[in-house]
């Protein structure tokens, strides 16, 4: 097996893994009832965008598709960071509500440990980074 064949298999594996993570995130979001506020639906949209972009990149690996996949994954990473922020802010607000005399430092520390899991939105960033890594030095986008 040549190095190009191995690289192609690795790219396909990373994209399939990314699609599975995005789809798993959608299922988990649904199962935990991540549907109470309109902002919570953003996670579904980001996971759906990521899954579709990775799947299209897997099936139709062209220059434009690889570039579009990179853009979509960058959007997902930014959205994932926003989700982490939202989780921390939600936890801090809850701590402030039940302990109004708590210092800012204590509230932040409790916010990092709160009921809204800090790294749950990070799974979207991980899936996006896997898809992005599949396009690293992709021969389709490399100048000849």
PDB file of C-alpha atoms in Angstrom:
ATOM      1  CA  UNK A   1       0.000   0.000   0.000  1.00  0.00           C
ATOM      2  CA  UNK A   2       1.419   3.364  -0.999  1.00  0.00           C
ATOM      3  CA  UNK A   3       1.735   6.387   1.275  1.00  0.00           C
ATOM      4  CA  UNK A   4      -0.994   8.186  -0.708  1.00  0.00           C
ATOM      5  CA  UNK A   5      -3.402   5.286  -0.144  1.00  0.00           C
ATOM      6  CA  UNK A   6      -2.667   5.245   3.579  1.00  0.00           C
ATOM      7  CA  UNK A   7      -3.154   9.012   3.757  1.00  0.00           C
ATOM      8  CA  UNK A   8      -6.465   8.703   1.893  1.00  0.00           C
ATOM      9  CA  UNK A   9      -7.651   6.034   4.338  1.00  0.00           C
ATOM     10  CA  UNK A  10      -6.628   8.211   7.273  1.00  0.00           C
ATOM     11  CA  UNK A  11      -8.532  11.179   5.815  1.00  0.00           C
ATOM     12  CA  UNK A  12     -11.651   9.030   5.343  1.00  0.00           C
ATOM     13  CA  UNK A  13     -11.345   7.633   8.888  1.00  0.00           C
ATOM     14  CA  UNK A  14     -11.089  11.122  10.397  1.00  0.00           C
ATOM     15  CA  UNK A  15     -14.106  12.352   8.447  1.00  0.00           C
ATOM     16  CA  UNK A  16     -16.201   9.295   9.366  1.00  0.00           C
ATOM     17  CA  UNK A  17     -15.228   9.711  13.027  1.00  0.00           C
ATOM     18  CA  UNK A  18     -16.186  13.376  12.812  1.00  0.00           C
ATOM     19  CA  UNK A  19     -19.601  12.550  11.315  1.00  0.00           C
ATOM     20  CA  UNK A  20     -20.220   9.968  14.047  1.00  0.00           C
ATOM     21  CA  UNK A  21     -19.293  12.440  16.796  1.00  0.00           C
ATOM     22  CA  UNK A  22     -21.565  15.123  15.354  1.00  0.00           C
ATOM     23  CA  UNK A  23     -24.461  12.662  15.032  1.00  0.00           C
ATOM     24  CA  UNK A  24     -23.827  11.356  18.545  1.00  0.00           C
ATOM     25  CA  UNK A  25     -23.884  14.933  19.840  1.00  0.00           C
ATOM     26  CA  UNK A  26     -27.263  15.525  18.188  1.00  0.00           C
ATOM     27  CA  UNK A  27     -28.677  12.390  19.811  1.00  0.00           C
ATOM     28  CA  UNK A  28     -27.275  13.311  23.216  1.00  0.00           C
ATOM     29  CA  UNK A  29     -28.580  16.878  22.975  1.00  0.00           C
ATOM     30  CA  UNK A  30     -32.025  15.516  22.219  1.00  0.00           C
ATOM     31  CA  UNK A  31     -31.904  12.930  25.025  1.00  0.00           C
ATOM     32  CA  UNK A  32     -30.878  15.477  27.688  1.00  0.00           C
ATOM     33  CA  UNK A  33     -33.594  17.907  26.575  1.00  0.00           C
ATOM     34  CA  UNK A  34     -31.265  20.625  25.317  1.00  0.00           C
ATOM     35  CA  UNK A  35     -34.311  22.378  23.868  1.00  0.00           C
ATOM     36  CA  UNK A  36     -35.557  24.699  26.615  1.00  0.00           C
ATOM     37  CA  UNK A  37     -34.220  27.998  25.266  1.00  0.00           C
ATOM     38  CA  UNK A  38     -33.874  29.110  21.645  1.00  0.00           C
ATOM     39  CA  UNK A  39     -30.095  29.534  22.138  1.00  0.00           C
ATOM     40  CA  UNK A  40     -29.865  25.826  22.994  1.00  0.00           C
ATOM     41  CA  UNK A  41     -30.977  24.955  19.468  1.00  0.00           C
ATOM     42  CA  UNK A  42     -27.735  26.500  18.219  1.00  0.00           C
ATOM     43  CA  UNK A  43     -25.930  23.349  19.351  1.00  0.00           C
ATOM     44  CA  UNK A  44     -28.216  21.255  17.128  1.00  0.00           C
ATOM     45  CA  UNK A  45     -27.568  23.584  14.188  1.00  0.00           C
ATOM     46  CA  UNK A  46     -23.798  23.481  14.684  1.00  0.00           C
ATOM     47  CA  UNK A  47     -23.744  19.691  15.021  1.00  0.00           C
ATOM     48  CA  UNK A  48     -25.955  19.347  11.946  1.00  0.00           C
ATOM     49  CA  UNK A  49     -23.763  21.730   9.951  1.00  0.00           C
ATOM     50  CA  UNK A  50     -20.663  19.820  10.995  1.00  0.00           C
ATOM     51  CA  UNK A  51     -22.155  16.417  10.161  1.00  0.00           C
ATOM     52  CA  UNK A  52     -23.370  17.527   6.741  1.00  0.00           C
ATOM     53  CA  UNK A  53     -20.123  19.298   5.857  1.00  0.00           C
ATOM     54  CA  UNK A  54     -17.985  16.317   6.914  1.00  0.00           C
ATOM     55  CA  UNK A  55     -20.248  13.889   5.065  1.00  0.00           C
ATOM     56  CA  UNK A  56     -20.165  15.984   1.886  1.00  0.00           C
ATOM     57  CA  UNK A  57     -16.382  16.252   2.227  1.00  0.00           C
ATOM     58  CA  UNK A  58     -16.187  12.484   2.552  1.00  0.00           C
ATOM     59  CA  UNK A  59     -18.343  11.774  -0.494  1.00  0.00           C
ATOM     60  CA  UNK A  60     -17.307  14.639  -2.803  1.00  0.00           C
ATOM     61  CA  UNK A  61     -13.698  15.591  -1.986  1.00  0.00           C
ATOM     62  CA  UNK A  62     -13.170  18.492  -4.363  1.00  0.00           C
ATOM     63  CA  UNK A  63     -11.197  21.723  -3.969  1.00  0.00           C
ATOM     64  CA  UNK A  64     -14.295  23.844  -3.283  1.00  0.00           C
ATOM     65  CA  UNK A  65     -15.787  21.262  -0.947  1.00  0.00           C
ATOM     66  CA  UNK A  66     -12.593  21.034   1.107  1.00  0.00           C
ATOM     67  CA  UNK A  67     -12.520  24.828   1.442  1.00  0.00           C
ATOM     68  CA  UNK A  68     -16.201  24.907   2.393  1.00  0.00           C
ATOM     69  CA  UNK A  69     -15.616  22.127   4.921  1.00  0.00           C
ATOM     70  CA  UNK A  70     -12.825  24.172   6.513  1.00  0.00           C
ATOM     71  CA  UNK A  71     -15.069  27.223   6.781  1.00  0.00           C
ATOM     72  CA  UNK A  72     -17.923  25.203   8.277  1.00  0.00           C
ATOM     73  CA  UNK A  73     -15.609  23.601  10.824  1.00  0.00           C
ATOM     74  CA  UNK A  74     -14.232  27.004  11.825  1.00  0.00           C
ATOM     75  CA  UNK A  75     -17.823  28.147  12.445  1.00  0.00           C
ATOM     76  CA  UNK A  76     -18.454  25.027  14.542  1.00  0.00           C
ATOM     77  CA  UNK A  77     -15.320  25.636  16.647  1.00  0.00           C
ATOM     78  CA  UNK A  78     -16.351  29.245  17.324  1.00  0.00           C
ATOM     79  CA  UNK A  79     -19.869  28.075  18.190  1.00  0.00           C
ATOM     80  CA  UNK A  80     -18.435  25.436  20.510  1.00  0.00           C
ATOM     81  CA  UNK A  81     -16.423  28.081  22.346  1.00  0.00           C
ATOM     82  CA  UNK A  82     -19.591  30.154  22.651  1.00  0.00           C
ATOM     83  CA  UNK A  83     -21.333  27.096  24.146  1.00  0.00           C
ATOM     84  CA  UNK A  84     -18.589  26.697  26.747  1.00  0.00           C
ATOM     85  CA  UNK A  85     -18.988  30.384  27.599  1.00  0.00           C
ATOM     86  CA  UNK A  86     -22.775  29.997  27.904  1.00  0.00           C
ATOM     87  CA  UNK A  87     -22.391  26.995  30.206  1.00  0.00           C
ATOM     88  CA  UNK A  88     -19.971  28.813  32.503  1.00  0.00           C
ATOM     89  CA  UNK A  89     -22.087  31.991  32.587  1.00  0.00           C
ATOM     90  CA  UNK A  90     -25.200  29.924  33.356  1.00  0.00           C
ATOM     91  CA  UNK A  91     -23.429  28.179  36.212  1.00  0.00           C
ATOM     92  CA  UNK A  92     -22.096  31.461  37.618  1.00  0.00           C
ATOM     93  CA  UNK A  93     -25.560  33.054  37.443  1.00  0.00           C
ATOM     94  CA  UNK A  94     -27.026  30.089  39.312  1.00  0.00           C
ATOM     95  CA  UNK A  95     -24.361  30.323  42.022  1.00  0.00           C
ATOM     96  CA  UNK A  96     -24.955  34.082  42.332  1.00  0.00           C
ATOM     97  CA  UNK A  97     -28.664  33.435  42.722  1.00  0.00           C
ATOM     98  CA  UNK A  98     -28.323  30.955  45.579  1.00  0.00           C
ATOM     99  CA  UNK A  99     -25.294  32.661  47.197  1.00  0.00           C
ATOM    100  CA  UNK A 100     -25.616  36.425  46.498  1.00  0.00           C
ATOM    101  CA  UNK A 101     -22.779  37.295  48.896  1.00  0.00           C
ATOM    102  CA  UNK A 102     -20.256  35.047  47.123  1.00  0.00           C
ATOM    103  CA  UNK A 103     -17.140  36.738  45.736  1.00  0.00           C
ATOM    104  CA  UNK A 104     -16.601  36.877  41.973  1.00  0.00           C
ATOM    105  CA  UNK A 105     -13.655  34.486  42.212  1.00  0.00           C
ATOM    106  CA  UNK A 106     -15.687  31.966  44.189  1.00  0.00           C
ATOM    107  CA  UNK A 107     -18.634  32.291  41.807  1.00  0.00           C
ATOM    108  CA  UNK A 108     -16.369  31.694  38.820  1.00  0.00           C
ATOM    109  CA  UNK A 109     -14.764  28.667  40.484  1.00  0.00           C
ATOM    110  CA  UNK A 110     -18.222  27.234  41.243  1.00  0.00           C
ATOM    111  CA  UNK A 111     -19.287  28.131  37.704  1.00  0.00           C
ATOM    112  CA  UNK A 112     -16.527  25.940  36.309  1.00  0.00           C
ATOM    113  CA  UNK A 113     -17.843  23.029  38.402  1.00  0.00           C
ATOM    114  CA  UNK A 114     -21.582  23.634  37.971  1.00  0.00           C
ATOM    115  CA  UNK A 115     -24.514  21.651  36.676  1.00  0.00           C
ATOM    116  CA  UNK A 116     -23.993  22.761  33.069  1.00  0.00           C
ATOM    117  CA  UNK A 117     -21.009  20.657  32.019  1.00  0.00           C
ATOM    118  CA  UNK A 118     -18.104  22.864  31.040  1.00  0.00           C
ATOM    119  CA  UNK A 119     -16.685  20.677  28.296  1.00  0.00           C
ATOM    120  CA  UNK A 120     -19.910  19.221  26.851  1.00  0.00           C
ATOM    121  CA  UNK A 121     -19.951  21.838  24.061  1.00  0.00           C
ATOM    122  CA  UNK A 122     -16.300  20.983  23.447  1.00  0.00           C
ATOM    123  CA  UNK A 123     -17.261  17.735  21.710  1.00  0.00           C
ATOM    124  CA  UNK A 124     -18.340  19.832  18.731  1.00  0.00           C
ATOM    125  CA  UNK A 125     -14.913  21.486  18.611  1.00  0.00           C
ATOM    126  CA  UNK A 126     -13.211  18.082  18.832  1.00  0.00           C
ATOM    127  CA  UNK A 127     -15.290  16.712  15.953  1.00  0.00           C
ATOM    128  CA  UNK A 128     -14.584  19.850  13.908  1.00  0.00           C
ATOM    129  CA  UNK A 129     -10.845  19.618  14.590  1.00  0.00           C
ATOM    130  CA  UNK A 130     -10.860  15.989  13.462  1.00  0.00           C
ATOM    131  CA  UNK A 131     -12.522  17.016  10.198  1.00  0.00           C
ATOM    132  CA  UNK A 132     -10.078  19.902   9.797  1.00  0.00           C
ATOM    133  CA  UNK A 133      -7.142  17.563  10.387  1.00  0.00           C
ATOM    134  CA  UNK A 134      -8.437  15.394   7.545  1.00  0.00           C
ATOM    135  CA  UNK A 135      -7.864  18.355   5.222  1.00  0.00           C
ATOM    136  CA  UNK A 136      -4.356  19.174   6.435  1.00  0.00           C
ATOM    137  CA  UNK A 137      -2.068  19.500   3.403  1.00  0.00           C
ATOM    138  CA  UNK A 138      -4.793  17.979   1.275  1.00  0.00           C
ATOM    139  CA  UNK A 139      -3.501  17.312  -2.223  1.00  0.00           C
ATOM    140  CA  UNK A 140      -6.650  18.833  -3.718  1.00  0.00           C
ATOM    141  CA  UNK A 141      -5.901  22.246  -2.193  1.00  0.00           C
ATOM    142  CA  UNK A 142      -2.131  22.164  -2.575  1.00  0.00           C
ATOM    143  CA  UNK A 143      -0.699  24.194  -5.456  1.00  0.00           C
ATOM    144  CA  UNK A 144       0.819  22.051  -8.162  1.00  0.00           C
TER     145      UNK A 144
END
